[in-house]
Tab-separated table of C-alpha atoms in Angstrom:
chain	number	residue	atom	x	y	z
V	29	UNK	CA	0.000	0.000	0.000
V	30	UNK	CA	3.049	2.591	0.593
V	31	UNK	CA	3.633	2.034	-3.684
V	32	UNK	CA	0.367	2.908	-4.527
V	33	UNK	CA	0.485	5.680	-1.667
V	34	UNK	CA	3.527	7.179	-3.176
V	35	UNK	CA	2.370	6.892	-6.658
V	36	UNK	CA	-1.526	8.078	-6.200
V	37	UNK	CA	0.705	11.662	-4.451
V	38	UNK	CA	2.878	11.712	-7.560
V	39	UNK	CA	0.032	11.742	-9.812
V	40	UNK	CA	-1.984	14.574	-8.068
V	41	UNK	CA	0.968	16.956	-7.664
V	42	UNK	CA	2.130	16.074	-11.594
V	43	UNK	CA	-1.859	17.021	-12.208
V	44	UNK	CA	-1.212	20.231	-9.932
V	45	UNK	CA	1.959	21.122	-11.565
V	46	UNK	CA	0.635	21.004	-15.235
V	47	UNK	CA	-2.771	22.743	-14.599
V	48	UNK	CA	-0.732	25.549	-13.242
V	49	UNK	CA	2.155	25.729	-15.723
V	50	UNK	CA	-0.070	25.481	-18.721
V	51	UNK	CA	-2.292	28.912	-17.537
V	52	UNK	CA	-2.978	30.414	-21.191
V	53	UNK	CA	-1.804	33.786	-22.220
V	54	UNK	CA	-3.877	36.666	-23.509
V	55	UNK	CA	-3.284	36.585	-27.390
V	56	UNK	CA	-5.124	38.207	-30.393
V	57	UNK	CA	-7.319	35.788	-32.381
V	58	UNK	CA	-5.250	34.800	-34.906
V	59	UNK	CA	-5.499	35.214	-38.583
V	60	UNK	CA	-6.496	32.672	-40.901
V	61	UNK	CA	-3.209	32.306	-43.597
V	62	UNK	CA	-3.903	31.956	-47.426
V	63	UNK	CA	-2.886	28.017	-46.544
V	64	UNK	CA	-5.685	27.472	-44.572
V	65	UNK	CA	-8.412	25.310	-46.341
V	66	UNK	CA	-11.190	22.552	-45.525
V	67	UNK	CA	-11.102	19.423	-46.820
V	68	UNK	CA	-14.536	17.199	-47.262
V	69	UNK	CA	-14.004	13.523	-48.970
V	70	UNK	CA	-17.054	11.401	-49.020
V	71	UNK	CA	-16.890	7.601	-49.922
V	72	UNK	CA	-18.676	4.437	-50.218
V	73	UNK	CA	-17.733	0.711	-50.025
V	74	UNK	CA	-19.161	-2.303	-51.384
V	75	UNK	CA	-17.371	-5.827	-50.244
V	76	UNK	CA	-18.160	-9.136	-50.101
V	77	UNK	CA	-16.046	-11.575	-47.668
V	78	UNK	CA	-15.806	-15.657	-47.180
V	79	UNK	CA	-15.750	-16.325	-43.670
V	80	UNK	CA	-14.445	-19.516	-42.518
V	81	UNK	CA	-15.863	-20.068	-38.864
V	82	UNK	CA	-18.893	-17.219	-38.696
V	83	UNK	CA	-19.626	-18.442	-34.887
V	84	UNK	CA	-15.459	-18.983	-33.886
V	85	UNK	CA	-16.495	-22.327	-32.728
V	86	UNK	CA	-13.473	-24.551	-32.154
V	87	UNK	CA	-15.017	-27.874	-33.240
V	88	UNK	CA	-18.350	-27.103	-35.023
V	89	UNK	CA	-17.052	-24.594	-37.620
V	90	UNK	CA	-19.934	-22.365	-40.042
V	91	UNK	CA	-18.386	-21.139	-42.951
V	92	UNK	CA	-20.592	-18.252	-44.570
V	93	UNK	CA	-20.026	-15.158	-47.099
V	94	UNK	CA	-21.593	-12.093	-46.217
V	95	UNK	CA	-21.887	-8.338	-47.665
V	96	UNK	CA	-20.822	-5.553	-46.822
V	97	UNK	CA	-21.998	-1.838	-47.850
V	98	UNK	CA	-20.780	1.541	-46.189
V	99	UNK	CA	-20.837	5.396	-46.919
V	100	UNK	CA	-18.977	7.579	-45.216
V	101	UNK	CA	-17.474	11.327	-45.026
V	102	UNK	CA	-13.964	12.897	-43.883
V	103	UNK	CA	-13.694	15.963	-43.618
V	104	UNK	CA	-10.783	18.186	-42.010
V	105	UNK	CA	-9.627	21.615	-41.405
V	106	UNK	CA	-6.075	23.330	-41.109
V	107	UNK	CA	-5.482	26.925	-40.184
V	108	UNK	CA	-2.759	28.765	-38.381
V	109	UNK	CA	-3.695	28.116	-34.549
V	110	UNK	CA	-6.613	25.478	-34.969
V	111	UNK	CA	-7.079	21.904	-36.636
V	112	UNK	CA	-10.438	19.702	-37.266
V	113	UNK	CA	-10.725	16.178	-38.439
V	114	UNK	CA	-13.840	13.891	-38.671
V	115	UNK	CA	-14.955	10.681	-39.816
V	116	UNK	CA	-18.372	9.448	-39.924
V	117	UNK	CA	-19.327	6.090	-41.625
V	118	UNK	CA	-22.487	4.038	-41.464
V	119	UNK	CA	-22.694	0.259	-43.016
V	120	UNK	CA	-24.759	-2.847	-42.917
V	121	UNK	CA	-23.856	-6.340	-43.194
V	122	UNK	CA	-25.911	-9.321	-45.086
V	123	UNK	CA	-25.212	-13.000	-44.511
V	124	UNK	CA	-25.954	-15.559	-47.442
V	125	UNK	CA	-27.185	-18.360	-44.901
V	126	UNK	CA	-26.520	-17.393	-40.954
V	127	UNK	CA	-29.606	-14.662	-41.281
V	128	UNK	CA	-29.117	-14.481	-37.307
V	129	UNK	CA	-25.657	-12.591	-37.980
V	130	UNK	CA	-26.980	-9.668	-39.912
V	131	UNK	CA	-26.569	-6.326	-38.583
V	132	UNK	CA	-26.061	-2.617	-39.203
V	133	UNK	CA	-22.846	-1.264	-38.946
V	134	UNK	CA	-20.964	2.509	-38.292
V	135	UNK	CA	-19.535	4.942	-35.980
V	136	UNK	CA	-17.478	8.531	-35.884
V	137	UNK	CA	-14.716	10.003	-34.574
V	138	UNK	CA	-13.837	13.924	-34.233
V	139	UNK	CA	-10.493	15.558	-32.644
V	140	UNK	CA	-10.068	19.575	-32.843
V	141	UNK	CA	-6.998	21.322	-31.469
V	142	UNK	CA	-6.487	24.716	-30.895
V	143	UNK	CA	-3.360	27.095	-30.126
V	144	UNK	CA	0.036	26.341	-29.868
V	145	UNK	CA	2.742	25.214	-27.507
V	146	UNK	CA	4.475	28.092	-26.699
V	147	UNK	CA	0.940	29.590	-25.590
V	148	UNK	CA	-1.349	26.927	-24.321
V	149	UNK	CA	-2.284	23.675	-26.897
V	150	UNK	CA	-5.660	22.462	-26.488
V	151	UNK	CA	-7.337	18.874	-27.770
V	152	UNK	CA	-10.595	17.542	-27.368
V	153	UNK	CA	-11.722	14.163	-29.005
V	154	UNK	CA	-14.686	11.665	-29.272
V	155	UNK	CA	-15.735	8.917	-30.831
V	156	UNK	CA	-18.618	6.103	-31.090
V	157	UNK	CA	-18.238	3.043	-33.532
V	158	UNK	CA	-20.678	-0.208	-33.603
V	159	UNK	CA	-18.353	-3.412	-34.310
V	160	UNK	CA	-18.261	-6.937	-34.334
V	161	UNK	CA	-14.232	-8.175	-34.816
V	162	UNK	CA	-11.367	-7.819	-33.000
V	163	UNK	CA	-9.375	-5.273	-33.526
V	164	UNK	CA	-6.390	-5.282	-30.881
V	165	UNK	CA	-4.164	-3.129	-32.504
V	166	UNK	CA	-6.214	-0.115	-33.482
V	167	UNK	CA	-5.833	3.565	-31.862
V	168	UNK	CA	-7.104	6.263	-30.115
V	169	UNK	CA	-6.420	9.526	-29.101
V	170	UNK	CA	-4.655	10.162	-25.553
V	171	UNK	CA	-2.872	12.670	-24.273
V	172	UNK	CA	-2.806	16.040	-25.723
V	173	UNK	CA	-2.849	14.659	-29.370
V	174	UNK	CA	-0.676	11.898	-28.208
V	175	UNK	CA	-1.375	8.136	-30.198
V	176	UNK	CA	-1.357	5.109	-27.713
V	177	UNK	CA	-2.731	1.711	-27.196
V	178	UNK	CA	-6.506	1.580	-27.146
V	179	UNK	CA	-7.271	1.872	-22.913
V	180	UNK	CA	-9.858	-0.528	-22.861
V	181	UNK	CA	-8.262	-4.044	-25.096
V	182	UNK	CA	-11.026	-7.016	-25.028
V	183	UNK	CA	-10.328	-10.507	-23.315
V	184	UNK	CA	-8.384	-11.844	-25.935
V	185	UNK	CA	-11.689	-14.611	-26.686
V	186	UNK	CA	-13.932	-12.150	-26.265
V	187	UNK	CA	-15.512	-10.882	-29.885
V	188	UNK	CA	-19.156	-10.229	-30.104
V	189	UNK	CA	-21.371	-6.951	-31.300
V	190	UNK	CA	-20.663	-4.391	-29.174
V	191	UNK	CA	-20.875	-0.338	-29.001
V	192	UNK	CA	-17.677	1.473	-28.316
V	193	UNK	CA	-17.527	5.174	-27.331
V	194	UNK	CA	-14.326	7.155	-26.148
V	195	UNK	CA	-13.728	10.766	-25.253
V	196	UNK	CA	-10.508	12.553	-24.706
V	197	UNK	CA	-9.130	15.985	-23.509
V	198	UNK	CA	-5.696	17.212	-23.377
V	199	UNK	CA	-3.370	20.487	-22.597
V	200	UNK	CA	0.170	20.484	-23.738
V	201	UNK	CA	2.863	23.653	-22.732
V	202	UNK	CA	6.106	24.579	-23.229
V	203	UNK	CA	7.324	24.982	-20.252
V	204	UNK	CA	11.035	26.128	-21.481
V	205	UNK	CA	13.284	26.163	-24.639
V	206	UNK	CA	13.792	22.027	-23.481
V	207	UNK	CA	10.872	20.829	-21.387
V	208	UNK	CA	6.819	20.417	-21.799
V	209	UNK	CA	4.371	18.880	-20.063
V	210	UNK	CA	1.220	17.637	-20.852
V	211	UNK	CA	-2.263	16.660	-19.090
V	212	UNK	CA	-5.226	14.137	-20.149
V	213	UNK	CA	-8.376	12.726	-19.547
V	214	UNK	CA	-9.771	9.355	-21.403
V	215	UNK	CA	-13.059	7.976	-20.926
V	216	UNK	CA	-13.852	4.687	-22.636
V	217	UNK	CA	-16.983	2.618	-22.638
V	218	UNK	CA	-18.228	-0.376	-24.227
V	219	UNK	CA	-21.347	-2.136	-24.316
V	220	UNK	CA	-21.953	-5.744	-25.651
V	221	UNK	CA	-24.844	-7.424	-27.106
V	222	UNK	CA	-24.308	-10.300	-24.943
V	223	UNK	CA	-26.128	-11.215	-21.880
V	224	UNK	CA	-22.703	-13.447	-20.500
V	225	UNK	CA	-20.487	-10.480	-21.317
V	226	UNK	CA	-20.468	-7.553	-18.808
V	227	UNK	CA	-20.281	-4.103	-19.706
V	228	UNK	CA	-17.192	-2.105	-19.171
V	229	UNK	CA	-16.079	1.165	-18.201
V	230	UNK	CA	-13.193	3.257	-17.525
V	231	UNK	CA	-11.406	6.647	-16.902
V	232	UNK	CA	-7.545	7.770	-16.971
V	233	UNK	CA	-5.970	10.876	-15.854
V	234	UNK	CA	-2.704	10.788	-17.517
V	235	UNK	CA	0.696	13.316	-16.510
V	236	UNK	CA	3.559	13.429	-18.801
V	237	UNK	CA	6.816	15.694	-18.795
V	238	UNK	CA	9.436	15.633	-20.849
V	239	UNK	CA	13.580	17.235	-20.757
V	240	UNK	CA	15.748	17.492	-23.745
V	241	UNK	CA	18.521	15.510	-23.620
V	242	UNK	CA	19.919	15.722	-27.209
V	243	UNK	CA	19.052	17.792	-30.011
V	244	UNK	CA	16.719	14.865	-31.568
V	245	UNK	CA	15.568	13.016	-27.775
V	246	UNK	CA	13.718	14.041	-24.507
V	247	UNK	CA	13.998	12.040	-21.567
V	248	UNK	CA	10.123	11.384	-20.180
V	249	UNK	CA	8.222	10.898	-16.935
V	250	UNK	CA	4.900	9.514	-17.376
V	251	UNK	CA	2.080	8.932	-14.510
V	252	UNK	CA	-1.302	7.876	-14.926
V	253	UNK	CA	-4.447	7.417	-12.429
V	254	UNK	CA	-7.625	5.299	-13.997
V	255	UNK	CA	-10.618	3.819	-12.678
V	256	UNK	CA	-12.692	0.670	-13.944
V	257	UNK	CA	-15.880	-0.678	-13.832
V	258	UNK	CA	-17.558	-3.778	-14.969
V	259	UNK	CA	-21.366	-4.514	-14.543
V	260	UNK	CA	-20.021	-7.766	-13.247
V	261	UNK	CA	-17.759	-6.297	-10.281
V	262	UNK	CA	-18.777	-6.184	-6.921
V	263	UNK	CA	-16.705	-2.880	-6.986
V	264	UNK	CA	-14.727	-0.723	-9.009
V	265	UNK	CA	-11.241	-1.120	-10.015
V	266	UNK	CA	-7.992	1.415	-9.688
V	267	UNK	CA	-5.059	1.758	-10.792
V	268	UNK	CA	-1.827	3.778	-10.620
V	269	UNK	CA	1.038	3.741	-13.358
V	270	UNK	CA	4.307	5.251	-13.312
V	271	UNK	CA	6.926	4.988	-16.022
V	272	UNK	CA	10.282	6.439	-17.281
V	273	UNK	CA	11.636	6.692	-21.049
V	274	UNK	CA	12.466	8.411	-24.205
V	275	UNK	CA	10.909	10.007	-26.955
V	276	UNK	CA	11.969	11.089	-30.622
V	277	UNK	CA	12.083	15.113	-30.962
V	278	UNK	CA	12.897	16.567	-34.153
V	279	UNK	CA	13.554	14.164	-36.496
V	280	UNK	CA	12.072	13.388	-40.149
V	281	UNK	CA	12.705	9.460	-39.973
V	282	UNK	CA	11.404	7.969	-37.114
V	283	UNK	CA	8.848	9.055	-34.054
V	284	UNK	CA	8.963	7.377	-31.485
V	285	UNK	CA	8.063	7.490	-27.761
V	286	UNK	CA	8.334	4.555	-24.845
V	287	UNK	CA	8.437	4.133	-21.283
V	288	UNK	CA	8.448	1.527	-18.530
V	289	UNK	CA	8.214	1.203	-14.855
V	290	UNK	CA	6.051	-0.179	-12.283
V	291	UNK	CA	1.588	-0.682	-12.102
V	292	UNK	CA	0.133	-1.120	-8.848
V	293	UNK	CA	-3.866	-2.143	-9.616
V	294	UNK	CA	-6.272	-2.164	-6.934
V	295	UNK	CA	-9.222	-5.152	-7.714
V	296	UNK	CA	-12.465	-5.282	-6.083
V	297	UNK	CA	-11.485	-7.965	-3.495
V	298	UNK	CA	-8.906	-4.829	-1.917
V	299	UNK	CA	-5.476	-6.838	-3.238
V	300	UNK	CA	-2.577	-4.654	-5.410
V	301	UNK	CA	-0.987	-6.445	-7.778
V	302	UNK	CA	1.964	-4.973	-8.256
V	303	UNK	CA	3.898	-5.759	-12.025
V	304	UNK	CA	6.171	-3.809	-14.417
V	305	UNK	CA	4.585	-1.558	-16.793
V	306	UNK	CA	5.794	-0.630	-20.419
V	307	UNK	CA	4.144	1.342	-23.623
V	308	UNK	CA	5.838	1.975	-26.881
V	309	UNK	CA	4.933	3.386	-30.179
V	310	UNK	CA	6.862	3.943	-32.921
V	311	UNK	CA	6.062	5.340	-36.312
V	312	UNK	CA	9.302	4.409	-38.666
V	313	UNK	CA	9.069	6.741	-42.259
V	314	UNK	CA	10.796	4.346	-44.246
V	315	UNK	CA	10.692	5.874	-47.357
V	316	UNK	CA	8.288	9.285	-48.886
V	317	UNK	CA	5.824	6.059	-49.401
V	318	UNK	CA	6.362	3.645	-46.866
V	319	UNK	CA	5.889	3.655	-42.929
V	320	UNK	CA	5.934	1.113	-40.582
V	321	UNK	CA	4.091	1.209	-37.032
V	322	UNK	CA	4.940	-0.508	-34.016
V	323	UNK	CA	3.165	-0.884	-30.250
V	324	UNK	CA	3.178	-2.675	-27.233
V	325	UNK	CA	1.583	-2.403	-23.868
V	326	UNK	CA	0.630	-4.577	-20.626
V	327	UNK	CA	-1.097	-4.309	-17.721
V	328	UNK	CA	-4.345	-5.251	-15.199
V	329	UNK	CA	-7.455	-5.396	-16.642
V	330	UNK	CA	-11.061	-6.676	-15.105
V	331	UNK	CA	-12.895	-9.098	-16.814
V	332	UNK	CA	-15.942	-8.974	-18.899
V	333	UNK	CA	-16.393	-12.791	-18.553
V	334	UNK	CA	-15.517	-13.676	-14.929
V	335	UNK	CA	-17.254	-11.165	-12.144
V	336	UNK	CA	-14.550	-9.404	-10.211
V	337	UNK	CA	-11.546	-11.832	-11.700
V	338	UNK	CA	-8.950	-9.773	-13.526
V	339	UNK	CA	-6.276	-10.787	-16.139
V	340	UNK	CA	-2.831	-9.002	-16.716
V	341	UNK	CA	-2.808	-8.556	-20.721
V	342	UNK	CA	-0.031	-7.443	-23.141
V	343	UNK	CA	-0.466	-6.886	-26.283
V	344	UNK	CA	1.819	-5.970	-29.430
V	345	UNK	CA	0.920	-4.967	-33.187
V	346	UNK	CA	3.167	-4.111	-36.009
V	347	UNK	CA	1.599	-2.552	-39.378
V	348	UNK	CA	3.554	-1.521	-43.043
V	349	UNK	CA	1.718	0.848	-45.294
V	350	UNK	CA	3.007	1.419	-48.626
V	351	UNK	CA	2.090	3.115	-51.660
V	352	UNK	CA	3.788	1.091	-54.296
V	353	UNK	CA	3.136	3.704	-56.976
V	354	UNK	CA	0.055	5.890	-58.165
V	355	UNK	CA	-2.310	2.938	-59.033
V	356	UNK	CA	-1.185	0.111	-55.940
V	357	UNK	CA	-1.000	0.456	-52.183
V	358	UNK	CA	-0.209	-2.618	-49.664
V	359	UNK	CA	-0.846	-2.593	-46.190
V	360	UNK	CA	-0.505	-5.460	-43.071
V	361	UNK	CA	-0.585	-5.953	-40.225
V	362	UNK	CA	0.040	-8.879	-37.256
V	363	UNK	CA	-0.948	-8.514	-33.888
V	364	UNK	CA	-0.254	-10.616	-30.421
V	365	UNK	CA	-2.688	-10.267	-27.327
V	366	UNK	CA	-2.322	-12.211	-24.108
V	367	UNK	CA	-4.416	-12.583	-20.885
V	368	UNK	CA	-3.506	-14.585	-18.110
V	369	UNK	CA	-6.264	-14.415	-15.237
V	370	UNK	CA	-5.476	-13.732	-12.124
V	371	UNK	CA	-8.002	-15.667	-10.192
V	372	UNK	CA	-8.168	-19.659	-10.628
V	373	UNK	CA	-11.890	-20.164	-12.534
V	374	UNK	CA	-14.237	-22.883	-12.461
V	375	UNK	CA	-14.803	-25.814	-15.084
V	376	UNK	CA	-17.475	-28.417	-14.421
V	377	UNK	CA	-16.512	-27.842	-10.600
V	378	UNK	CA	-12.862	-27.521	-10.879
V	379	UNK	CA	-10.514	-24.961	-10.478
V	380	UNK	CA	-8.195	-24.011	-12.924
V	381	UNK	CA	-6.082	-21.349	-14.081
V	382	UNK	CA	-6.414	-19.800	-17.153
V	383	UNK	CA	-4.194	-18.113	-19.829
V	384	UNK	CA	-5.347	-17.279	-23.515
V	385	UNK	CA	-3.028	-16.324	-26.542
V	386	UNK	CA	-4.276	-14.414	-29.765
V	387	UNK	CA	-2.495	-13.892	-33.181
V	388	UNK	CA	-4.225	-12.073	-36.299
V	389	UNK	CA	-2.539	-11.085	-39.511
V	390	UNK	CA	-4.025	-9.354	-42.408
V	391	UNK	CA	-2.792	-7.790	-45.825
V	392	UNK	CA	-4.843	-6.138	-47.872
V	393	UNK	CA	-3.579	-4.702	-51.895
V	394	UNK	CA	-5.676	-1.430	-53.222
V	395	UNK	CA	-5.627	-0.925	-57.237
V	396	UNK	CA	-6.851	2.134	-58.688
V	397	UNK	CA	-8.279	1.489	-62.118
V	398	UNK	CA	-6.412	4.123	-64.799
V	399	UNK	CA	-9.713	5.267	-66.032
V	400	UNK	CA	-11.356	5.960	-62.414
V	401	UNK	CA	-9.371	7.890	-60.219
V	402	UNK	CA	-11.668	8.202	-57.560
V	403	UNK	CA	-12.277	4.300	-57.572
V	404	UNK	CA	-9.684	1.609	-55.767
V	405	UNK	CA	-10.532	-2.319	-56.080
V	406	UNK	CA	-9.097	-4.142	-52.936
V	407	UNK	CA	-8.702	-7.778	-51.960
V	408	UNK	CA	-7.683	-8.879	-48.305
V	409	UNK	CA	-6.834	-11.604	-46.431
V	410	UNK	CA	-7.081	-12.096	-42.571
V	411	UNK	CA	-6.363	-14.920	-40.146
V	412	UNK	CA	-6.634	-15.397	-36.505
V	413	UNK	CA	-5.912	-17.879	-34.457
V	414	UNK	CA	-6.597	-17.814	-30.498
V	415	UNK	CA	-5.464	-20.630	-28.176
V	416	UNK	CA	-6.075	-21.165	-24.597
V	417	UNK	CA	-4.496	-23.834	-21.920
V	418	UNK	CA	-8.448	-24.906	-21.577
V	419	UNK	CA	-10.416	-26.869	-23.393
V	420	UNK	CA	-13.202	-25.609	-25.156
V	421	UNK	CA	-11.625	-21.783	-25.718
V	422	UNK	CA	-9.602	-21.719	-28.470
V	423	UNK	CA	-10.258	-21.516	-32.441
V	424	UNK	CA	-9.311	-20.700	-35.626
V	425	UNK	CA	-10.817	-17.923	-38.651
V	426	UNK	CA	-9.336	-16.890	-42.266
V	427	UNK	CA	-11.286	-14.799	-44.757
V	428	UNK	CA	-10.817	-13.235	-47.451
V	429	UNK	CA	-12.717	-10.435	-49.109
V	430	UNK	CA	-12.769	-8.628	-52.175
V	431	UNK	CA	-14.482	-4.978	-52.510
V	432	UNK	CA	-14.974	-1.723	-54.310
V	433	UNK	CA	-14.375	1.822	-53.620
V	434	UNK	CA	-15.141	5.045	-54.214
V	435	UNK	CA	-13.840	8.742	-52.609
V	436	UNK	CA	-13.751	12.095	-53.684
C-alpha cells in the first residue's frame, strides 16, 4: 500500500503542476493564412467476404459469405492556430445463410486542437463506432494529441457486437526552450450485445513531462491514475502507473516514444498487484511512401467474462503501409494479445487457471483502375488464431474479401 500511496501523491501533484504551468496567455485571435483550407471527402464501399468459422467455434465450424456496404465522409480543417478532423461512416452487413448474424454497422470520430505550444495547446476528441471483430491493434487519441494503445483491449476470446464510445481531452505547454508537459483525460466505454459479457467502463488521468537531452531526444516521466468498472464487479477497479523513457524530438525518420516502470492495480477484493509496466509506439518513415508502425503495452485489466476476476494482458501490433506507386497500395498488419487471469476459474466444478493467446494477420492490396481515379478495387486476407491452456476456448478464422471503392 506505501507504492500505490507514493504513486496516487505523484500523480496529483504532476496534475497540480501542469494545470498551473499550462495557464494560457492573452493573445489576439489569430489570422487565418492563405494556406488554410477545408477538406470534405465522401466515400462508399461495397465488399463481399468468405468467412471460414462465422460463430469462432473450435469444433463445429460455419463457414458463410456475407456483404458488406458503407458510406462515409472525412472531412478536415487546417489553419494557423486550430485543426479539425472527422470521420463518420455508417454500413450494414448481409449474410448468405446465418440470417441471425446480420446487422447494421458505423460509428465517428472527431479531434479539434487549438493554439500552440508556446501559448497553451488544447485537444478535445470523441468517438462512437458499432463493431463486431477484433481489432487489438487499433488507436485512439490520448494525451494532448498523443497516439497510444486503445485503454480498454477485449479478453483476448472475447468478440461479439458491441458499441464502443471514447472521449478525450488534453493540454500540452512549453514549459522552457527544453521541457513540456502535458495533461489528459480518457473515458472509454463499451457495451456488448451479450447477456454473459459484462459491460465495461473506464477513466484515466494521464501526466507526462518531458527534458531534452539531445538535439533529436527528450527524456520522459509519465504517470497515470484510472478507474474501472464492470457490470459484473462487486466494486470498481484502480489503478496507478508510473513509467520512465524516451521520446523522438525533431527528427524526419522515425517518431517514437516509450516508457516503462512499475503498475500497482487495486481489484475489487482490496489486493494490489503490483507488475512492471511498459508502452511503446513507434512510427518508422521508411521511405516518402512507406511507414511502418509498431506498439506494445501490458497491464491489469477486469474481466468482462468472470465477475470481479482480472487478467494481466499485453499486447503488441506491427503494421507496413506502402504506396507502391500511383495505381497500388499494400498494407498489413500482425498482432499478439495475451491474458492470463489472475483468479483460478471454475470448469465443471474444478478450479483451474487460465491463460489465452491471440495472433491475427491481415494484408490487404488497393488498385486504382487508370480510367477511375476516384475508384480503388481491394482484396484482403485475414487470419486469426486464439489458443487457450483450456479446453473448449480456443479456435481458428481466415477470410478473405474482395471490394470496391469510391472517394472524392
Amino acid at each position: 500500500m506505501k507504492l500505490r500511496g507514493m504513486l496516487i501523491l505523484a500523480v496529483l501533484v504532476m496534475v497540480s503542476v501542469s494545470v498551473l504551468a499550462a495557464e494560457p496567455k492573452i493573445v489576439k485571435t489569430p489570422t487565418p493564412e492563405k494556406g488554410s483550407n477545408w477538406r470534405i471527402a465522401p466515400n462508399a464501399t461495397v465488399s463481399a467476404t468468405h468467412d471460414s468459422n462465422v460463430y469462432r467455434d473450435p469444433e463445429n465450424e460455419v463457414d458463410d459469405i456475407y456483404y458488406d456496404g458503407s458510406v462515409g465522409l472525412d472531412a478536415s480543417y487546417g489553419g494557423t492556430k486550430g485543426n479539425m478532423n472527422f470521420n463518420g461512416f455508417a454500413g450494414t452487413r448481409s449474410y448468405s445463410e446465418e440470417d441471425a448474424k446480420d446487422f447494421d454497422w458505423g460509428g465517428e470520430n472527431i479531434q479539434v486542437g487549438y493554439g500552440d505550444r508556446e501559448q497553451l495547446y488544447m485537444y478535445a476528441g470523441e468517438g462512437y463506432r458499432r463493431v463486431e471483430d477484433v481489432n487489438r491493434n487499433e488507436l485512439v487519441v490520448d494525451t494532448a494529441g498523443d497516439v497510444s494503445a486503445n485503454t480498454m483491449l477485449l479478453d483476448v476470446s472475447t468478440q461479439f457486437r458491441r458499441d464502443i464510445f471514447q472521449a478525450a481531452l488534453g493540454i500540452g505547454k512549453d514549459i522552457t526552450d527544453k521541457s513540456e508537459m502535458d495533461l489528459g483525460y480518457v473515458y472509454d466505454m463499451v457495451d456488448y450485445n451479450d447477456e454473459d459479457t459484462s459491460d465495461m467502463s473506464g477513466h484515466i488521468i494521464r501526466g507526462e513531462t518531458a527534458h531534452q537531452l539531445t538535439d533529436k531526444s527528450s527524456g520522459l516521466i509519465a504517470l497515470e491514475y484510472g478507474i474501472q468498472d464492470a457490470d459484473n464487479a462487486s466494486d470498481q477497479s484502480d489503478f496507478v502507473t508510473a513509467r520512465v523513457g524516451l521520446k523522438t524530438k525533431n527528427t524526419r525518420k522515425l517518431s517514437m516514444k516509450g516508457s516503462a516502470g512499475v503498475e500497482s492495480y487495486n481489484r475489487p477484493s482490496g489486493e494490489d498487484e503490483n507488475i512492471p509496466s511498459v508502452d511503446l509506439t513507434a512510427i518508422w518513415f521508411a521511405t516518402d511512401k512507406t511507414q511502418m508502425v509498431l506498439g506494445g503495452r501490458n497491464g491489469v485489466q477486469l474481466s468482462q467474462v468472470y465477475a470481479d476476476n482480472a487478467a494481466e494482458f499485453m499486447a503488441v501490433w506491427l503494421s507496413i503501409m506502402s504506396q507502391m506507386n500511383e495505381a497500388m497500395s499494400v498494407m498489413a498488419g500482425v498482432s499478439y494479445r495475451s491474458d492470463d487471469y489472475i483468479d483460478k476459474i471454475t470448469v465443471n466444478g474444478v478450479e483451474e487457471d487460465r491463460s489465452d493467446k491471440g495472433v491475427s494477420a491481415n494484408v490487404k492490396i488497393a488498385f486504382t483502375p487508370p480510367a477511375l481515379k476516384h475508384a480503388r478495387i481491394f482484396v484482403e486476407g485475414y487470419s486469426e488464431s486464439v489458443g487457450s491452456n483450456l479446453d473448449g476456448y480456443d479456435y481458428d478464422d481466415v477470410r478473405g474479401t474482395v471490394g470496391f471503392s469510391m472517394q472524392y
